[in-house]
Amino acid sequence: MYDGDMRKIVVANWKMNLTLRESLQLAKDVVAESAKVHNVDIILCPSFTALPGVGPLLPRAIALGAQDVFWEEKGAYTGAIAPRLLVEMGCRAVLVGHSERRQYFQETDAMANKKVLAALRAGLTPILCVGETSEERRAGQKDYVVMRQVQEAMRGVALLGTQELLVAYEPVWVIGTGQAVSGDDAEHMSQVIRHTIADVISSVAMERRCRILYGGSVDAKNVADFTRRSVIDGVLVGGASLKSSSFFGILAAVSS
Ligand code: PGA
């Protein structure tokens, strides 16, 4: 999905915001704009219902991603979506363990682990989201919390063959607030995540197959302070990915 260290990744998480018609329009706009953007890999994550419509609009250079996945391959799991069904829709990536899934759907690190493993088995790139709450940060536990989340979600993960993994540091307390953490803060956490992953998988796999993103109130003004840092490989954008004007501002700032 990405080649070379120069390239940065921008993931758009549209969450539960756009209708099918709005999703198709925004996807078309992003495709047109992407011709002006250099060294940026874009991943669009629409709602499940928009996947079959948005997928065929995207050129190879823009990846389709889903916002969630279930870990079983098939069976009596009402409402759940299996990894192979996402692959069938053309998805190449999937968000796993987003803080909103943890908050509203009681998802745990153990569930995130099953989803990461199932996504990898199906050939999808998991975008594992981790991050501390404001209470955890105030208690001085942020490094520890994020290390534990990464360790537990990556249990049994080896990253073989062409498998890839993205890990997004998303401090829960800044998501959707308009107030991102500082670039230094994100860089520190990116290093914490990098070292934690290096304990789980080989250093070669870490270098070649793992990328670390920052997410949480990323906008056109602050994005470059994250992506100019070599240890931050890209960003995960929620609110500012919903309008072409704000999303294009981000793409332009990341483009080189
Ligand atoms: P935000 O969301 O950019 O609106 O803060 C980021 C996310 O939840 O992935």
mmCIF file of C-alpha atoms and ligand atoms in Angstrom:
data_model
loop_
_atom_site.group_PDB
_atom_site.id
_atom_site.type_symbol
_atom_site.label_atom_id
_atom_site.label_comp_id
_atom_site.label_asym_id
_atom_site.label_seq_id
_atom_site.Cartn_x
_atom_site.Cartn_y
_atom_site.Cartn_z
ATOM 1 C CA MET A 1 0.000 0.000 0.000
ATOM 2 C CA TYR A 2 2.950 2.276 0.516
ATOM 3 C CA ASP A 3 6.461 2.230 -0.834
ATOM 4 C CA GLY A 4 9.438 4.204 0.301
ATOM 5 C CA ASP A 5 9.913 6.292 3.400
ATOM 6 C CA MET A 6 9.085 9.533 1.632
ATOM 7 C CA ARG A 7 5.465 8.644 1.234
ATOM 8 C CA LYS A 8 2.935 9.610 3.869
ATOM 9 C CA ILE A 9 -0.453 8.054 4.496
ATOM 10 C CA VAL A 10 -3.708 9.954 4.945
ATOM 11 C CA VAL A 11 -6.664 7.911 6.169
ATOM 12 C CA ALA A 12 -10.143 9.461 5.977
ATOM 13 C CA ASN A 13 -12.568 8.041 8.520
ATOM 14 C CA TRP A 14 -16.023 9.248 7.519
ATOM 15 C CA LYS A 15 -17.611 7.520 10.525
ATOM 16 C CA MET A 16 -21.466 7.523 10.451
ATOM 17 C CA ASN A 17 -21.825 10.880 8.742
ATOM 18 C CA LEU A 18 -22.467 10.662 5.023
ATOM 19 C CA THR A 19 -25.344 9.316 2.953
ATOM 20 C CA LEU A 20 -24.568 7.161 -0.059
ATOM 21 C CA ARG A 21 -25.023 10.110 -2.378
ATOM 22 C CA GLU A 22 -22.717 12.318 -0.280
ATOM 23 C CA SER A 23 -20.129 9.547 -0.067
ATOM 24 C CA LEU A 24 -20.067 9.069 -3.828
ATOM 25 C CA GLN A 25 -19.685 12.798 -4.418
ATOM 26 C CA LEU A 26 -16.873 13.197 -1.904
ATOM 27 C CA ALA A 27 -15.074 10.133 -3.279
ATOM 28 C CA LYS A 28 -15.265 11.573 -6.808
ATOM 29 C CA ASP A 29 -13.914 14.903 -5.568
ATOM 30 C CA VAL A 30 -11.023 13.192 -3.755
ATOM 31 C CA VAL A 31 -10.157 11.146 -6.843
ATOM 32 C CA ALA A 32 -10.012 14.320 -8.956
ATOM 33 C CA GLU A 33 -7.934 16.174 -6.367
ATOM 34 C CA SER A 34 -5.534 13.263 -5.857
ATOM 35 C CA ALA A 35 -3.959 13.956 -9.254
ATOM 36 C CA LYS A 36 -2.417 17.087 -7.719
ATOM 37 C CA VAL A 37 -1.041 15.296 -4.685
ATOM 38 C CA HIS A 38 2.406 13.708 -4.543
ATOM 39 C CA ASN A 39 3.883 11.092 -2.241
ATOM 40 C CA VAL A 40 0.648 10.610 -0.330
ATOM 41 C CA ASP A 41 -1.214 7.311 -0.043
ATOM 42 C CA ILE A 42 -4.905 7.897 0.595
ATOM 43 C CA ILE A 43 -7.232 5.423 2.273
ATOM 44 C CA LEU A 44 -10.958 6.247 2.332
ATOM 45 C CA CYS A 45 -13.139 4.571 4.975
ATOM 46 C CA PRO A 46 -16.839 5.116 4.159
ATOM 47 C CA SER A 47 -19.790 3.464 5.908
ATOM 48 C CA PHE A 48 -20.391 -0.201 5.078
ATOM 49 C CA THR A 49 -23.386 0.806 2.976
ATOM 50 C CA ALA A 50 -21.268 3.042 0.743
ATOM 51 C CA LEU A 51 -18.432 0.540 0.159
ATOM 52 C CA PRO A 52 -19.879 -1.057 -3.006
ATOM 53 C CA GLY A 53 -20.523 2.366 -4.519
ATOM 54 C CA VAL A 54 -17.287 4.087 -3.563
ATOM 55 C CA GLY A 55 -14.951 1.142 -4.318
ATOM 56 C CA PRO A 56 -15.312 1.169 -8.123
ATOM 57 C CA LEU A 57 -14.702 4.948 -8.249
ATOM 58 C CA LEU A 58 -11.219 4.641 -6.777
ATOM 59 C CA PRO A 59 -8.049 4.257 -8.815
ATOM 60 C CA ARG A 60 -5.458 1.764 -7.585
ATOM 61 C CA ALA A 61 -3.584 4.587 -5.838
ATOM 62 C CA ILE A 62 -6.458 5.233 -3.422
ATOM 63 C CA ALA A 63 -7.357 2.349 -1.135
ATOM 64 C CA LEU A 64 -10.829 1.513 0.113
ATOM 65 C CA GLY A 65 -11.060 0.828 3.843
ATOM 66 C CA ALA A 66 -13.862 -0.247 6.173
ATOM 67 C CA GLN A 67 -14.539 1.132 9.638
ATOM 68 C CA ASP A 68 -14.883 -2.188 11.429
ATOM 69 C CA VAL A 69 -14.844 -5.954 10.876
ATOM 70 C CA PHE A 70 -15.902 -9.094 12.744
ATOM 71 C CA TRP A 71 -13.383 -11.852 13.355
ATOM 72 C CA GLU A 72 -15.365 -14.926 12.289
ATOM 73 C CA GLU A 73 -15.329 -16.007 8.649
ATOM 74 C CA LYS A 74 -19.023 -16.821 8.390
ATOM 75 C CA GLY A 75 -21.961 -18.037 10.442
ATOM 76 C CA ALA A 76 -24.831 -16.960 12.657
ATOM 77 C CA TYR A 77 -23.568 -13.504 13.689
ATOM 78 C CA THR A 78 -26.449 -11.171 12.943
ATOM 79 C CA GLY A 79 -25.343 -7.762 11.766
ATOM 80 C CA ALA A 80 -21.650 -8.599 11.649
ATOM 81 C CA ILE A 81 -19.407 -8.257 8.582
ATOM 82 C CA ALA A 82 -16.717 -10.856 7.899
ATOM 83 C CA PRO A 83 -13.269 -9.945 6.531
ATOM 84 C CA ARG A 84 -13.897 -11.795 3.263
ATOM 85 C CA LEU A 85 -17.046 -9.732 2.673
ATOM 86 C CA LEU A 86 -14.943 -6.580 2.919
ATOM 87 C CA VAL A 87 -12.407 -8.040 0.502
ATOM 88 C CA GLU A 88 -15.297 -8.824 -1.842
ATOM 89 C CA MET A 89 -16.235 -5.109 -1.756
ATOM 90 C CA GLY A 90 -12.689 -4.180 -2.772
ATOM 91 C CA CYS A 91 -11.464 -3.146 0.677
ATOM 92 C CA ARG A 92 -7.742 -3.278 1.301
ATOM 93 C CA ALA A 93 -7.740 -1.886 4.850
ATOM 94 C CA VAL A 94 -9.948 -1.827 7.932
ATOM 95 C CA LEU A 95 -10.026 0.222 11.123
ATOM 96 C CA VAL A 96 -9.761 -1.909 14.250
ATOM 97 C CA GLY A 97 -10.286 -0.903 17.869
ATOM 98 C CA HIS A 98 -11.263 2.701 17.193
ATOM 99 C CA SER A 99 -11.994 4.461 20.486
ATOM 100 C CA GLU A 100 -15.639 4.939 19.474
ATOM 101 C CA ARG A 101 -15.940 1.160 19.054
ATOM 102 C CA ARG A 102 -14.354 0.751 22.479
ATOM 103 C CA GLN A 103 -16.619 3.396 24.045
ATOM 104 C CA TYR A 104 -20.018 2.644 22.479
ATOM 105 C CA PHE A 105 -19.670 -1.054 21.630
ATOM 106 C CA GLN A 106 -17.590 -2.209 24.590
ATOM 107 C CA GLU A 107 -14.759 -3.449 22.420
ATOM 108 C CA THR A 108 -11.732 -4.741 24.301
ATOM 109 C CA ASP A 109 -8.093 -5.283 23.438
ATOM 110 C CA ALA A 110 -8.811 -9.007 23.157
ATOM 111 C CA MET A 111 -11.470 -8.286 20.537
ATOM 112 C CA ALA A 112 -9.120 -5.944 18.707
ATOM 113 C CA ASN A 113 -6.576 -8.768 18.668
ATOM 114 C CA LYS A 114 -9.055 -11.190 17.067
ATOM 115 C CA LYS A 115 -9.968 -8.561 14.485
ATOM 116 C CA VAL A 116 -6.337 -7.780 13.649
ATOM 117 C CA LEU A 117 -5.582 -11.485 13.148
ATOM 118 C CA ALA A 118 -8.747 -12.075 11.084
ATOM 119 C CA ALA A 119 -8.093 -9.024 8.893
ATOM 120 C CA LEU A 120 -4.514 -10.110 8.224
ATOM 121 C CA ARG A 121 -5.624 -13.652 7.375
ATOM 122 C CA ALA A 122 -8.009 -12.214 4.792
ATOM 123 C CA GLY A 123 -5.330 -9.994 3.247
ATOM 124 C CA LEU A 124 -6.635 -6.746 4.716
ATOM 125 C CA THR A 125 -4.355 -4.170 6.321
ATOM 126 C CA PRO A 126 -5.580 -3.475 9.867
ATOM 127 C CA ILE A 127 -5.435 0.132 11.030
ATOM 128 C CA LEU A 128 -5.210 -0.507 14.753
ATOM 129 C CA CYS A 129 -6.278 2.490 16.845
ATOM 130 C CA VAL A 130 -4.865 2.979 20.329
ATOM 131 C CA GLY A 131 -4.801 5.882 22.751
ATOM 132 C CA GLU A 132 -5.319 6.924 26.338
ATOM 133 C CA THR A 133 -8.304 8.673 27.923
ATOM 134 C CA SER A 134 -7.898 12.002 29.703
ATOM 135 C CA GLU A 135 -8.097 10.266 33.110
ATOM 136 C CA GLU A 136 -5.319 7.879 32.115
ATOM 137 C CA ARG A 137 -3.199 10.777 30.905
ATOM 138 C CA ARG A 138 -3.803 12.751 34.091
ATOM 139 C CA ALA A 139 -2.800 9.708 36.100
ATOM 140 C CA GLY A 140 0.523 9.622 34.232
ATOM 141 C CA GLN A 141 -0.323 6.296 32.572
ATOM 142 C CA LYS A 142 -0.446 7.198 28.899
ATOM 143 C CA ASP A 143 2.692 5.344 27.789
ATOM 144 C CA TYR A 144 1.770 2.288 29.773
ATOM 145 C CA VAL A 145 -1.844 2.242 28.502
ATOM 146 C CA VAL A 146 -0.801 2.530 24.874
ATOM 147 C CA MET A 147 1.930 -0.097 25.265
ATOM 148 C CA ARG A 148 -0.566 -2.505 26.766
ATOM 149 C CA GLN A 149 -3.133 -1.845 24.019
ATOM 150 C CA VAL A 150 -0.543 -2.496 21.312
ATOM 151 C CA GLN A 151 0.845 -5.604 23.005
ATOM 152 C CA GLU A 152 -2.581 -7.152 23.527
ATOM 153 C CA ALA A 153 -3.936 -6.317 20.083
ATOM 154 C CA MET A 154 -0.797 -7.720 18.445
ATOM 155 C CA ARG A 155 -0.689 -11.024 20.286
ATOM 156 C CA GLY A 156 0.250 -13.715 17.743
ATOM 157 C CA VAL A 157 0.842 -11.216 14.927
ATOM 158 C CA ALA A 158 3.971 -11.907 12.855
ATOM 159 C CA LEU A 159 3.397 -9.908 9.609
ATOM 160 C CA LEU A 160 4.413 -12.492 7.048
ATOM 161 C CA GLY A 161 4.615 -12.226 3.274
ATOM 162 C CA THR A 162 2.874 -9.093 2.089
ATOM 163 C CA GLN A 163 0.956 -8.444 5.309
ATOM 164 C CA GLU A 164 1.011 -4.847 6.554
ATOM 165 C CA LEU A 165 -0.167 -3.119 9.701
ATOM 166 C CA LEU A 166 -0.902 0.501 10.471
ATOM 167 C CA VAL A 167 -1.127 1.641 14.076
ATOM 168 C CA ALA A 168 -2.784 4.978 14.775
ATOM 169 C CA TYR A 169 -2.077 6.813 18.009
ATOM 170 C CA GLU A 170 -5.373 8.522 18.769
ATOM 171 C CA PRO A 171 -5.604 10.103 22.215
ATOM 172 C CA VAL A 172 -9.269 9.619 23.067
ATOM 173 C CA TRP A 173 -9.597 13.010 24.744
ATOM 174 C CA VAL A 174 -8.706 15.005 21.623
ATOM 175 C CA ILE A 175 -10.816 13.156 19.044
ATOM 176 C CA GLY A 176 -13.407 15.515 17.618
ATOM 177 C CA THR A 177 -12.448 18.394 19.930
ATOM 178 C CA GLY A 178 -10.594 20.558 17.394
ATOM 179 C CA GLN A 179 -7.577 20.545 19.697
ATOM 180 C CA ALA A 180 -4.849 18.097 18.633
ATOM 181 C CA VAL A 181 -1.878 17.136 20.800
ATOM 182 C CA SER A 182 1.465 18.762 19.989
ATOM 183 C CA GLY A 183 3.717 17.324 17.327
ATOM 184 C CA ASP A 184 6.282 16.511 20.025
ATOM 185 C CA ASP A 185 3.688 14.617 22.009
ATOM 186 C CA ALA A 186 2.613 12.598 18.961
ATOM 187 C CA GLU A 187 6.249 11.909 18.109
ATOM 188 C CA HIS A 188 6.959 10.604 21.589
ATOM 189 C CA MET A 189 3.946 8.283 21.469
ATOM 190 C CA SER A 190 4.891 7.120 18.018
ATOM 191 C CA GLN A 191 8.266 6.064 19.420
ATOM 192 C CA VAL A 192 6.601 4.304 22.336
ATOM 193 C CA ILE A 193 4.428 2.372 19.854
ATOM 194 C CA ARG A 194 7.395 1.606 17.611
ATOM 195 C CA HIS A 195 9.401 0.160 20.490
ATOM 196 C CA THR A 196 6.443 -1.857 21.709
ATOM 197 C CA ILE A 197 5.870 -3.362 18.269
ATOM 198 C CA ALA A 198 9.582 -4.104 17.928
ATOM 199 C CA ASP A 199 9.254 -6.372 20.976
ATOM 200 C CA VAL A 200 6.483 -8.342 19.255
ATOM 201 C CA ILE A 201 7.638 -8.718 15.639
ATOM 202 C CA SER A 202 11.021 -8.811 13.911
ATOM 203 C CA SER A 203 12.791 -5.519 13.278
ATOM 204 C CA VAL A 204 12.732 -6.219 9.535
ATOM 205 C CA ALA A 205 8.946 -6.661 9.621
ATOM 206 C CA MET A 206 8.654 -3.523 11.745
ATOM 207 C CA GLU A 207 10.667 -1.467 9.263
ATOM 208 C CA ARG A 208 9.043 -2.792 6.119
ATOM 209 C CA ARG A 209 5.488 -3.618 7.070
ATOM 210 C CA CYS A 210 4.455 -1.337 9.887
ATOM 211 C CA ARG A 211 3.569 2.322 9.805
ATOM 212 C CA ILE A 212 2.577 4.620 12.668
ATOM 213 C CA LEU A 213 -0.050 7.322 12.254
ATOM 214 C CA TYR A 214 -1.364 10.131 14.412
ATOM 215 C CA GLY A 215 -5.095 10.829 14.695
ATOM 216 C CA GLY A 216 -7.216 13.268 16.701
ATOM 217 C CA SER A 217 -8.379 16.690 15.468
ATOM 218 C CA VAL A 218 -5.991 16.724 12.532
ATOM 219 C CA ASP A 219 -6.671 19.671 10.220
ATOM 220 C CA ALA A 220 -4.998 21.527 7.360
ATOM 221 C CA LYS A 221 -3.222 23.847 9.797
ATOM 222 C CA ASN A 222 -1.693 21.306 12.152
ATOM 223 C CA VAL A 223 -1.147 18.298 9.869
ATOM 224 C CA ALA A 224 2.328 19.235 8.646
ATOM 225 C CA ASP A 225 3.630 19.371 12.208
ATOM 226 C CA PHE A 226 2.881 15.645 12.390
ATOM 227 C CA THR A 227 3.797 14.471 8.925
ATOM 228 C CA ARG A 228 7.098 16.382 8.693
ATOM 229 C CA ARG A 229 8.445 14.050 11.377
ATOM 230 C CA SER A 230 10.147 10.911 10.107
ATOM 231 C CA VAL A 231 8.681 8.739 12.894
ATOM 232 C CA ILE A 232 5.096 9.700 12.003
ATOM 233 C CA ASP A 233 4.122 8.013 8.760
ATOM 234 C CA GLY A 234 0.770 9.691 8.294
ATOM 235 C CA VAL A 235 -2.515 10.763 9.818
ATOM 236 C CA LEU A 236 -5.999 9.450 10.491
ATOM 237 C CA VAL A 237 -8.562 12.178 9.912
ATOM 238 C CA GLY A 238 -12.177 12.228 11.079
ATOM 239 C CA GLY A 239 -14.089 15.523 11.052
ATOM 240 C CA ALA A 240 -11.788 17.314 8.599
ATOM 241 C CA SER A 241 -12.167 14.483 6.048
ATOM 242 C CA LEU A 242 -15.901 15.093 5.605
ATOM 243 C CA LYS A 243 -15.692 18.220 3.470
ATOM 244 C CA SER A 244 -13.629 18.393 0.318
ATOM 245 C CA SER A 245 -12.313 21.872 1.200
ATOM 246 C CA SER A 246 -10.829 20.834 4.553
ATOM 247 C CA PHE A 247 -9.657 17.434 3.302
ATOM 248 C CA PHE A 248 -7.950 18.941 0.256
ATOM 249 C CA GLY A 249 -6.160 21.385 2.575
ATOM 250 C CA ILE A 250 -4.755 18.396 4.464
ATOM 251 C CA LEU A 251 -3.713 16.608 1.277
ATOM 252 C CA ALA A 252 -1.982 19.748 -0.008
ATOM 253 C CA ALA A 253 -0.099 20.213 3.283
ATOM 254 C CA VAL A 254 1.099 16.587 3.287
ATOM 255 C CA SER A 255 1.937 16.470 -0.428
ATOM 256 C CA SER A 256 5.600 16.946 -1.300
HETATM 257 P P1 PGA B 1 -11.241 13.651 14.418
HETATM 258 O O1 PGA B 1 -11.402 12.050 14.472
HETATM 259 O O2 PGA B 1 -10.249 13.937 13.314
HETATM 260 O O3 PGA B 1 -12.598 14.155 14.131
HETATM 261 O O4 PGA B 1 -10.716 14.064 15.754
HETATM 262 C C1 PGA B 1 -10.297 11.225 14.318
HETATM 263 C C2 PGA B 1 -10.720 9.789 14.494
HETATM 264 O O5 PGA B 1 -11.586 9.521 15.326
HETATM 265 O O6 PGA B 1 -10.214 8.897 13.786
#
